[in-house]
């Protein structure tokens, strides 16, 4: 029996903003900006609209890569929203409101992408404290060329006359630009005006409020039931575990499995941190089992599936030693939920592997996901409010399959040891030079090639290590980190001099897309 998240969520927040997603790459940013303003928001695809309940205080229609003239997206029924709740259309949302009410949307003669500036602003609450000349970010190939009689223009740019409009006698607004991106310099002010000044929402969505509410509801839902959680040392599972600890105390048991593919000394360090946090954690040394199962496997997907299968087997064996467990807790966060039900259906599989893959069905456990409403930055904020050890909260994301997908080709104990040493030099160097916090994710990659080198008077033929470091917000897109040359030179020298078997170090300068953050 799955955890009823929708019912659960409705108990936690008193009011919310509903964001209807038409497939824009920026939709998650709208939700993030509202959360930054301490207002709870939910994203729902236009193909799966929820009921408008008493807690819905405003609605936003997102942008889209499609045209309203293509007929590729469904028409949506706004009869329960228009005139009854404050409504804001953004880009495609604005064009949809105009087109569906008798206005006209046509392909732009001059497509407007990138920066523009407001040249005219009417006296409107939506543009309160925003001046003429304010920079906005445009991204559209269509233009609203006429609006219905009961609509009025409230902002323009040099190239777009209908940059924003309002429906007369109702709190329905629309803008042709994207206030959610940082390039719109007053975008956050505009969103504040809409959700606070127009919709009247309270700015009460804070980490403290979330912790208090979720703890109360977890106590009610779980009562005296026993819960297990698979811990990885990562932010999400750790914060989920501490929240559950607050709610149900010793009825929570964590299982932390050493698969032999963690970073150098990570198992001992993280296990010690968990124990200092008062968590009831079982540590499991399964290194030899994982490495044995990976022997001879080269295909990345095969490696991932093998690790996932063995994880489930080990986890199940340990869980079966516990009595009367009813729930499996997971560190699912909001982007996972959004991606699972998108405008065009579930996302394409880039890679597989979920640490708790088939466990719920196999063990007949119910699922509880206390972080399901939160974005990554909110998870960290909640973790900080809970007083979680910075060694956990500040960690870069680390792949579930661990170093197995940073060793290209077959995984062996010798390769793992070499990579652990090289990776430790890189990560410790980032910390020592004050660069760790400015990098979203970093690690070393063991390449399946050897190269000629000279050490002393001898010719060598040894392995190559690639350093990978990226900047990102949520991992959906990423750019390579522009680390100082002197730093990279220092790390390269240390790796080559200290790690036996390495005679060459390279640096990855690929962005995502087209590359991915990990190599496999």
Coordinates of C-alpha atoms in Angstrom, one line a residue:
X1 CA 0.0 0.0 0.0
X2 CA 1.7 3.2 -1.1
X3 CA 1.8 6.4 1.0
X4 CA -1.0 8.7 0.0
X5 CA 1.2 11.7 -0.8
X6 CA -1.6 14.0 -2.1
X7 CA -3.7 13.6 1.0
X8 CA -0.5 13.9 3.2
X9 CA 0.6 17.0 1.4
X10 CA -2.7 18.7 1.8
X11 CA -2.3 18.4 5.6
X12 CA 1.1 20.1 5.6
X13 CA 0.5 23.4 3.8
X14 CA -2.4 25.7 4.4
X15 CA -2.2 27.4 1.0
X16 CA -0.4 26.9 -2.3
X17 CA 0.1 28.1 -5.8
X18 CA -0.7 25.7 -8.6
X19 CA 1.7 25.8 -11.6
X20 CA 0.3 24.2 -14.8
X21 CA 3.2 23.0 -16.9
X22 CA 3.1 23.1 -20.7
X23 CA 6.5 21.7 -21.0
X24 CA 8.8 24.7 -20.6
X25 CA 12.4 24.1 -19.5
X26 CA 11.9 26.9 -17.0
X27 CA 8.8 25.5 -15.2
X28 CA 10.8 24.2 -12.3
X29 CA 12.4 27.6 -11.9
X30 CA 9.0 29.2 -11.4
X31 CA 8.4 26.8 -8.5
X32 CA 11.8 27.4 -7.1
X33 CA 11.4 31.2 -7.2
X34 CA 8.1 31.0 -5.3
X35 CA 9.6 28.7 -2.7
X36 CA 12.4 31.2 -2.3
X37 CA 9.6 33.7 -1.5
X38 CA 8.4 31.3 1.2
X39 CA 5.3 30.3 -0.7
X40 CA 4.5 26.6 -1.4
X41 CA 3.9 25.7 -5.1
X42 CA 3.1 22.5 -6.9
X43 CA 3.7 21.7 -10.6
X44 CA 1.2 19.6 -12.5
X45 CA 1.4 18.8 -16.3
X46 CA -1.4 20.3 -18.4
X47 CA -2.3 16.7 -19.4
X48 CA -3.0 15.7 -15.7
X49 CA -4.7 18.7 -14.1
X50 CA -5.6 18.3 -10.4
X51 CA -8.8 19.5 -8.8
X52 CA -8.8 23.1 -7.6
X53 CA -9.2 22.7 -3.8
X54 CA -9.6 25.3 -1.0
X55 CA -5.9 25.5 -0.5
X56 CA -5.2 26.7 -4.0
X57 CA -4.9 30.4 -3.8
X58 CA -3.4 31.2 -7.2
X59 CA -2.6 29.6 -10.6
X60 CA 0.3 30.1 -13.0
X61 CA 0.4 28.9 -16.6
X62 CA 3.9 28.1 -17.7
X63 CA 5.8 28.6 -21.0
X64 CA 6.2 25.9 -23.6
X65 CA 8.4 24.9 -26.5
X66 CA 5.2 24.5 -28.6
X67 CA 3.0 27.1 -30.4
X68 CA -0.6 27.6 -29.4
X69 CA -1.4 27.4 -33.1
X70 CA 0.1 23.8 -33.5
X71 CA -2.7 22.1 -31.5
X72 CA -0.1 19.8 -29.9
X73 CA -1.1 20.5 -26.4
X74 CA -4.6 20.1 -25.0
X75 CA -7.0 22.9 -24.3
X76 CA -7.5 23.2 -20.6
X77 CA -10.7 24.2 -18.7
X78 CA -10.1 27.4 -16.8
X79 CA -13.7 27.9 -15.8
X80 CA -13.0 27.1 -12.1
X81 CA -10.1 29.6 -12.1
X82 CA -10.8 32.6 -14.3
X83 CA -12.3 35.4 -12.2
X84 CA -12.3 33.2 -9.1
X85 CA -8.5 32.9 -8.4
X86 CA -5.6 35.1 -9.4
X87 CA -4.2 33.8 -12.6
X88 CA -0.8 34.5 -14.3
X89 CA 0.1 33.4 -17.8
X90 CA 3.8 33.2 -18.6
X91 CA 5.0 33.3 -22.3
X92 CA 3.0 30.3 -23.8
X93 CA 0.5 30.8 -20.9
X94 CA 0.0 34.4 -22.0
X95 CA -0.5 33.4 -25.6
X96 CA -2.9 30.7 -24.6
X97 CA -5.0 33.1 -22.7
X98 CA -5.1 35.6 -25.6
X99 CA -5.7 33.0 -28.3
X100 CA -8.4 31.0 -26.5
X101 CA -10.4 34.2 -25.8
X102 CA -10.5 35.6 -29.3
X103 CA -7.1 37.3 -29.5
X104 CA -4.6 36.5 -32.2
X105 CA -1.1 34.9 -32.0
X106 CA 1.1 34.8 -35.1
X107 CA 4.7 33.7 -35.8
X108 CA 7.0 36.6 -35.0
X109 CA 8.5 38.6 -37.8
X110 CA 11.5 39.1 -35.6
X111 CA 11.9 36.3 -33.1
X112 CA 12.7 37.6 -29.7
X113 CA 15.1 35.6 -27.7
X114 CA 17.3 36.9 -24.9
X115 CA 17.4 40.3 -23.2
X116 CA 14.8 43.0 -23.8
X117 CA 13.8 46.1 -21.8
X118 CA 10.3 47.3 -20.8
X119 CA 9.6 50.6 -22.6
X120 CA 6.1 51.2 -21.3
X121 CA 4.5 50.1 -17.9
X122 CA 0.9 50.8 -16.9
X123 CA -0.1 51.6 -13.4
X124 CA -0.6 48.0 -12.3
X125 CA 0.0 46.1 -9.1
X126 CA 1.8 43.5 -11.0
X127 CA 4.5 46.0 -11.9
X128 CA 4.7 47.7 -8.6
X129 CA 8.3 48.8 -7.8
X130 CA 9.4 47.9 -11.4
X131 CA 10.7 50.8 -13.5
X132 CA 10.7 51.5 -17.2
X133 CA 13.9 50.1 -18.7
X134 CA 13.8 47.0 -16.5
X135 CA 15.5 44.0 -18.2
X136 CA 13.4 41.0 -19.0
X137 CA 14.2 37.6 -20.7
X138 CA 12.3 36.7 -23.8
X139 CA 12.1 33.3 -25.4
X140 CA 9.3 32.9 -27.9
X141 CA 8.8 32.5 -31.7
X142 CA 5.2 33.7 -31.7
X143 CA 3.8 37.1 -30.9
X144 CA 0.4 38.2 -29.5
X145 CA -0.7 40.6 -32.3
X146 CA -4.2 41.4 -30.9
X147 CA -6.1 40.9 -27.7
X148 CA -9.8 40.7 -26.9
X149 CA -11.7 43.9 -26.0
X150 CA -11.8 43.1 -22.3
X151 CA -8.0 42.8 -22.1
X152 CA -5.7 45.7 -21.6
X153 CA -2.0 46.1 -22.3
X154 CA 0.0 46.8 -19.2
X155 CA 3.6 46.6 -20.5
X156 CA 5.5 46.7 -23.8
X157 CA 9.1 46.4 -25.1
X158 CA 10.6 47.9 -28.3
X159 CA 9.7 44.8 -30.3
X160 CA 6.7 43.4 -28.4
X161 CA 3.7 45.7 -27.9
X162 CA 1.8 43.1 -25.9
X163 CA 4.6 42.3 -23.4
X164 CA 2.0 42.0 -20.6
X165 CA -1.8 42.3 -20.3
X166 CA -4.6 42.1 -17.7
X167 CA -8.2 41.0 -18.1
X168 CA -10.5 43.8 -17.0
X169 CA -12.5 43.3 -13.8
X170 CA -10.7 40.1 -12.8
X171 CA -7.3 39.2 -11.3
X172 CA -6.0 37.6 -14.5
X173 CA -2.6 38.7 -15.8
X174 CA -0.2 37.6 -18.5
X175 CA 3.4 38.3 -19.4
X176 CA 5.3 37.5 -22.6
X177 CA 8.7 37.2 -20.8
X178 CA 10.1 34.9 -18.2
X179 CA 10.3 36.4 -14.7
X180 CA 11.6 33.2 -13.2
X181 CA 15.1 33.4 -14.8
X182 CA 17.8 35.6 -13.2
X183 CA 18.2 37.5 -16.5
X184 CA 14.8 39.2 -15.7
X185 CA 16.3 41.6 -13.2
X186 CA 13.0 42.4 -11.5
X187 CA 11.4 39.0 -12.1
X188 CA 11.3 38.1 -8.4
X189 CA 9.6 41.4 -7.6
X190 CA 7.0 40.7 -10.2
X191 CA 6.3 37.2 -8.8
X192 CA 6.2 38.7 -5.3
X193 CA 3.6 41.3 -6.5
X194 CA 1.5 38.5 -8.0
X195 CA 1.5 36.0 -5.1
X196 CA 1.6 38.4 -2.2
X197 CA 0.1 41.7 -3.3
X198 CA -2.5 40.3 -5.7
X199 CA -3.1 36.8 -4.4
X200 CA -2.5 37.6 -0.8
X201 CA -0.6 34.5 0.2
X202 CA 1.2 34.3 3.5
X203 CA 5.0 33.8 3.2
X204 CA 5.0 30.9 5.7
X205 CA 6.7 28.1 3.7
X206 CA 9.9 27.9 5.7
X207 CA 12.2 25.0 6.8
X208 CA 11.0 25.4 10.4
X209 CA 7.4 25.3 9.3
X210 CA 8.0 22.3 7.1
X211 CA 9.8 20.4 9.9
X212 CA 7.1 21.1 12.4
X213 CA 4.3 20.0 10.0
X214 CA 6.0 17.0 8.6
X215 CA 7.1 15.7 12.0
X216 CA 3.5 15.9 13.2
X217 CA 2.1 14.2 10.2
X218 CA 4.7 11.4 10.2
X219 CA 3.9 10.7 13.9
X220 CA 0.2 10.5 13.0
X221 CA 0.7 8.3 9.9
X222 CA 3.4 6.0 11.1
X223 CA 2.4 5.8 14.8
X224 CA 4.4 2.9 16.4
X225 CA 5.2 1.2 13.1
X226 CA 8.8 0.3 12.3
X227 CA 10.5 1.9 9.4
X228 CA 13.8 1.1 7.5
X229 CA 15.8 3.3 5.2
X230 CA 18.7 2.7 3.0
X231 CA 21.4 5.3 3.7
X232 CA 24.0 6.4 1.3
X233 CA 25.8 9.2 3.0
X234 CA 24.1 11.6 0.6
X235 CA 22.1 14.6 1.5
X236 CA 18.6 13.3 0.6
X237 CA 18.6 10.0 2.5
X238 CA 20.4 11.6 5.5
X239 CA 17.9 14.4 5.9
X240 CA 14.9 12.0 5.4
X241 CA 16.4 9.8 8.1
X242 CA 16.8 12.6 10.6
X243 CA 13.2 13.8 10.0
X244 CA 11.9 10.3 10.6
X245 CA 14.1 10.1 13.7
X246 CA 12.4 13.2 15.1
X247 CA 9.0 11.7 14.4
X248 CA 9.4 8.1 15.4
X249 CA 12.6 7.8 17.3
X250 CA 14.1 4.3 17.6
X251 CA 11.4 2.8 15.4
X252 CA 13.6 3.9 12.5
X253 CA 16.6 1.7 11.4
X254 CA 19.0 2.8 8.8
X255 CA 21.1 0.3 6.7
X256 CA 24.3 1.7 5.3
X257 CA 26.0 -0.7 2.9
X258 CA 29.7 -0.5 1.9
X259 CA 29.7 -1.7 -1.7
X260 CA 33.4 -1.2 -2.0
X261 CA 32.8 1.5 -4.5
X262 CA 32.7 4.5 -2.1
X263 CA 35.3 7.2 -1.9
X264 CA 38.5 6.6 0.2
X265 CA 37.6 6.2 3.9
X266 CA 34.0 7.3 3.2
X267 CA 32.3 4.3 4.8
X268 CA 34.0 4.8 8.1
X269 CA 33.6 8.6 8.1
X270 CA 29.9 8.6 7.2
X271 CA 29.0 5.7 9.6
X272 CA 30.7 7.7 12.4
X273 CA 28.8 10.8 11.4
X274 CA 25.5 8.9 11.4
X275 CA 26.2 7.5 14.9
X276 CA 27.0 11.0 16.2
X277 CA 23.7 12.2 14.8
X278 CA 21.9 9.6 17.1
X279 CA 20.7 7.5 14.2
X280 CA 20.2 3.8 14.7
X281 CA 22.3 2.5 11.8
X282 CA 23.5 -0.9 10.8
X283 CA 26.7 -0.9 8.8
X284 CA 27.2 -3.7 6.3
X285 CA 30.6 -4.6 4.8
X286 CA 29.7 -6.1 1.4
X287 CA 32.7 -5.0 -0.6
X288 CA 33.9 -8.5 -1.8
X289 CA 30.4 -9.5 -2.8
X290 CA 29.9 -6.5 -5.1
X291 CA 33.3 -6.7 -6.6
X292 CA 32.9 -10.4 -7.3
X293 CA 29.5 -9.8 -9.0
X294 CA 31.0 -7.1 -11.2
X295 CA 33.9 -9.3 -12.4
X296 CA 34.0 -9.4 -16.2
X297 CA 31.2 -6.8 -16.7
X298 CA 32.1 -3.9 -19.0
X299 CA 28.7 -2.4 -20.2
X300 CA 27.7 0.5 -18.1
X301 CA 24.1 -0.5 -17.9
X302 CA 25.1 -4.0 -17.0
X303 CA 27.2 -2.7 -14.2
X304 CA 24.4 -0.5 -12.9
X305 CA 21.9 -3.3 -12.9
X306 CA 24.3 -5.7 -11.2
X307 CA 24.9 -3.2 -8.4
X308 CA 21.2 -2.5 -8.0
X309 CA 20.4 -6.2 -7.8
X310 CA 23.2 -6.9 -5.3
X311 CA 22.1 -3.9 -3.2
X312 CA 18.6 -5.2 -3.1
X313 CA 19.8 -8.7 -2.1
X314 CA 22.0 -7.3 0.7
X315 CA 19.5 -4.8 1.9
X316 CA 16.7 -7.5 2.0
X317 CA 19.0 -9.9 4.0
X318 CA 19.7 -7.2 6.6
X319 CA 16.1 -6.0 6.7
X320 CA 14.8 -9.6 7.3
X321 CA 16.8 -9.7 10.5
X322 CA 14.6 -7.0 11.9
X323 CA 11.1 -7.7 13.3
X324 CA 7.8 -6.3 12.1
X325 CA 9.0 -3.7 9.7
X326 CA 6.1 -2.1 7.8
X327 CA 7.5 0.9 5.9
X328 CA 10.4 1.6 3.6
X329 CA 11.6 5.2 3.7
X330 CA 13.1 6.8 0.6
X331 CA 14.8 10.1 0.0
X332 CA 12.7 11.0 -3.1
X333 CA 12.7 14.7 -3.8
X334 CA 10.4 16.9 -5.8
X335 CA 12.3 16.9 -9.2
X336 CA 12.0 13.1 -9.1
X337 CA 8.3 13.5 -8.8
X338 CA 8.0 16.1 -11.6
X339 CA 10.1 14.0 -14.0
X340 CA 8.0 10.9 -13.4
X341 CA 4.9 12.6 -14.8
X342 CA 5.8 15.2 -17.5
X343 CA 3.8 16.8 -20.2
X344 CA 5.1 14.3 -22.7
X345 CA 5.0 11.3 -20.3
X346 CA 7.8 9.8 -18.3
X347 CA 11.3 11.0 -19.1
X348 CA 13.5 9.0 -21.4
X349 CA 15.8 6.7 -19.6
X350 CA 19.3 8.0 -19.7
X351 CA 20.6 5.6 -17.1
X352 CA 19.0 3.1 -14.7
X353 CA 19.7 2.3 -11.1
X354 CA 17.7 3.1 -8.0
X355 CA 19.1 2.0 -4.7
X356 CA 15.9 0.5 -3.5
X357 CA 14.7 -0.7 -6.9
X358 CA 12.3 -3.6 -6.3
X359 CA 12.3 -3.7 -2.6
X360 CA 8.8 -2.3 -1.8
X361 CA 7.0 -5.0 -3.8
X362 CA 9.4 -7.8 -3.0
X363 CA 9.2 -7.2 0.8
X364 CA 5.6 -6.1 0.8
X365 CA 6.5 -2.7 2.4
X366 CA 4.6 0.5 2.3
X367 CA 6.5 3.6 1.1
X368 CA 7.1 6.9 3.0
X369 CA 8.9 9.8 1.3
X370 CA 9.1 12.7 3.7
X371 CA 11.1 14.9 1.2
X372 CA 8.8 14.4 -1.7
X373 CA 7.7 18.1 -1.7
X374 CA 11.2 19.6 -1.6
X375 CA 13.8 20.8 -4.1
X376 CA 17.5 20.0 -3.4
X377 CA 18.3 23.4 -2.0
X378 CA 15.2 23.1 0.3
X379 CA 16.4 19.7 1.5
X380 CA 19.8 21.3 2.5
X381 CA 18.0 24.2 4.2
X382 CA 15.8 21.7 6.2
X383 CA 19.0 19.7 7.0
X384 CA 20.7 22.9 8.3
X385 CA 17.7 23.7 10.5
X386 CA 17.8 20.1 11.8
X387 CA 21.5 20.6 12.8
X388 CA 22.8 17.8 10.5
X389 CA 26.6 17.4 10.4
X390 CA 28.1 19.6 7.6
X391 CA 30.2 16.7 6.5
X392 CA 26.8 15.2 5.2
X393 CA 25.0 18.3 4.1
X394 CA 27.9 19.8 2.2
X395 CA 28.8 16.7 0.2
X396 CA 28.7 16.9 -3.6
X397 CA 26.2 14.5 -5.2
X398 CA 27.6 11.1 -5.7
X399 CA 26.2 8.4 -8.0
X400 CA 24.4 5.5 -6.5
X401 CA 26.6 2.9 -8.3
X402 CA 29.6 4.8 -6.9
X403 CA 33.1 4.5 -8.5
X404 CA 31.9 1.6 -10.7
X405 CA 30.6 4.2 -13.3
X406 CA 33.8 6.3 -12.9
X407 CA 35.9 3.3 -13.9
X408 CA 35.3 2.8 -17.6
X409 CA 35.3 -0.8 -18.4
X410 CA 35.7 -3.7 -16.0
X411 CA 35.8 -2.9 -12.3
X412 CA 38.6 -4.5 -10.3
X413 CA 39.8 -4.0 -6.7
X414 CA 43.1 -2.6 -8.1
X415 CA 41.4 0.0 -10.2
X416 CA 39.1 1.0 -7.3
X417 CA 42.1 1.6 -5.1
X418 CA 43.9 3.7 -7.7
X419 CA 40.8 5.7 -8.3
X420 CA 40.1 6.2 -4.6
X421 CA 43.6 7.6 -4.1
X422 CA 43.4 9.9 -7.1
X423 CA 39.9 11.1 -6.2
X424 CA 40.9 11.8 -2.6
X425 CA 43.8 14.0 -3.8
X426 CA 41.4 16.0 -6.1
X427 CA 38.6 16.4 -3.5
X428 CA 40.9 17.2 -0.6
X429 CA 42.7 19.7 -2.9
X430 CA 39.4 21.4 -3.7
X431 CA 38.7 21.7 0.0
X432 CA 42.2 23.0 0.9
X433 CA 42.0 25.7 -1.8
X434 CA 38.5 26.8 -0.8
X435 CA 37.1 25.6 -4.2
X436 CA 34.8 22.8 -3.0
X437 CA 31.7 24.9 -2.3
X438 CA 31.9 26.6 -5.7
X439 CA 31.8 23.3 -7.5
X440 CA 28.5 21.4 -7.7
X441 CA 30.0 18.0 -8.3
X442 CA 33.5 16.7 -8.8
X443 CA 35.4 13.5 -9.1
X444 CA 38.1 11.5 -10.8
X445 CA 37.5 9.1 -13.7
X446 CA 39.6 6.0 -14.5
X447 CA 40.0 5.8 -18.2
X448 CA 40.3 2.5 -20.1
X449 CA 43.5 3.6 -21.9
X450 CA 47.2 3.6 -21.1
X451 CA 49.7 6.2 -22.3
X452 CA 53.5 6.4 -22.6
X453 CA 55.3 8.5 -20.0
X454 CA 58.8 9.1 -18.6
X455 CA 59.5 8.8 -14.9
X456 CA 63.2 9.4 -14.1
X457 CA 65.1 7.7 -16.8
X458 CA 62.5 5.0 -17.4
X459 CA 59.8 4.8 -20.0
X460 CA 56.4 4.0 -18.5
X461 CA 53.1 2.8 -20.0
X462 CA 50.5 3.5 -17.4
X463 CA 46.9 4.6 -16.8
X464 CA 45.1 7.9 -17.3
X465 CA 43.0 9.8 -14.8
X466 CA 40.5 12.4 -15.9
X467 CA 39.3 15.1 -13.5
X468 CA 35.7 16.2 -13.8
X469 CA 34.2 19.2 -12.0
X470 CA 30.9 21.0 -12.9
X471 CA 28.8 23.9 -11.8
X472 CA 25.0 23.4 -11.7
X473 CA 21.8 24.2 -9.8
X474 CA 20.0 20.9 -10.0
X475 CA 22.1 18.7 -12.3
X476 CA 19.6 18.9 -15.1
X477 CA 22.1 21.1 -17.0
X478 CA 25.8 21.8 -16.0
X479 CA 28.8 23.6 -17.2
X480 CA 32.4 22.6 -16.5
X481 CA 34.1 24.4 -13.6
X482 CA 36.7 26.9 -14.6
X483 CA 39.2 25.8 -12.0
X484 CA 42.5 27.8 -11.8
X485 CA 45.3 26.4 -13.9
X486 CA 47.8 26.5 -11.0
X487 CA 45.4 24.4 -9.0
X488 CA 44.9 21.8 -11.8
X489 CA 48.7 21.7 -12.2
X490 CA 49.3 21.0 -8.6
X491 CA 46.6 18.3 -8.4
X492 CA 48.0 16.6 -11.6
X493 CA 51.5 16.6 -10.1
X494 CA 50.3 15.1 -6.8
X495 CA 48.3 12.3 -8.5
X496 CA 51.2 11.3 -10.8
X497 CA 53.8 11.4 -8.0
X498 CA 51.7 9.7 -5.3
X499 CA 49.4 7.3 -7.1
X500 CA 51.3 4.3 -8.5
X501 CA 50.1 3.3 -11.9
X502 CA 49.1 6.8 -13.1
X503 CA 51.4 8.8 -15.5
X504 CA 48.9 11.2 -17.1
X505 CA 46.0 13.5 -15.8
X506 CA 43.5 15.2 -18.1
X507 CA 40.6 17.7 -17.4
X508 CA 37.1 17.3 -18.8
X509 CA 35.8 20.6 -20.3
X510 CA 32.4 19.3 -21.6
X511 CA 29.1 20.8 -20.6
X512 CA 25.7 19.0 -20.1
X513 CA 24.2 18.9 -22.6
X514 CA 25.5 17.5 -24.8
X515 CA 27.7 15.4 -22.4
X516 CA 26.5 14.1 -19.1
X517 CA 28.1 14.8 -15.7
X518 CA 29.2 11.2 -15.3
X519 CA 31.0 9.3 -18.0
X520 CA 28.9 6.2 -17.8

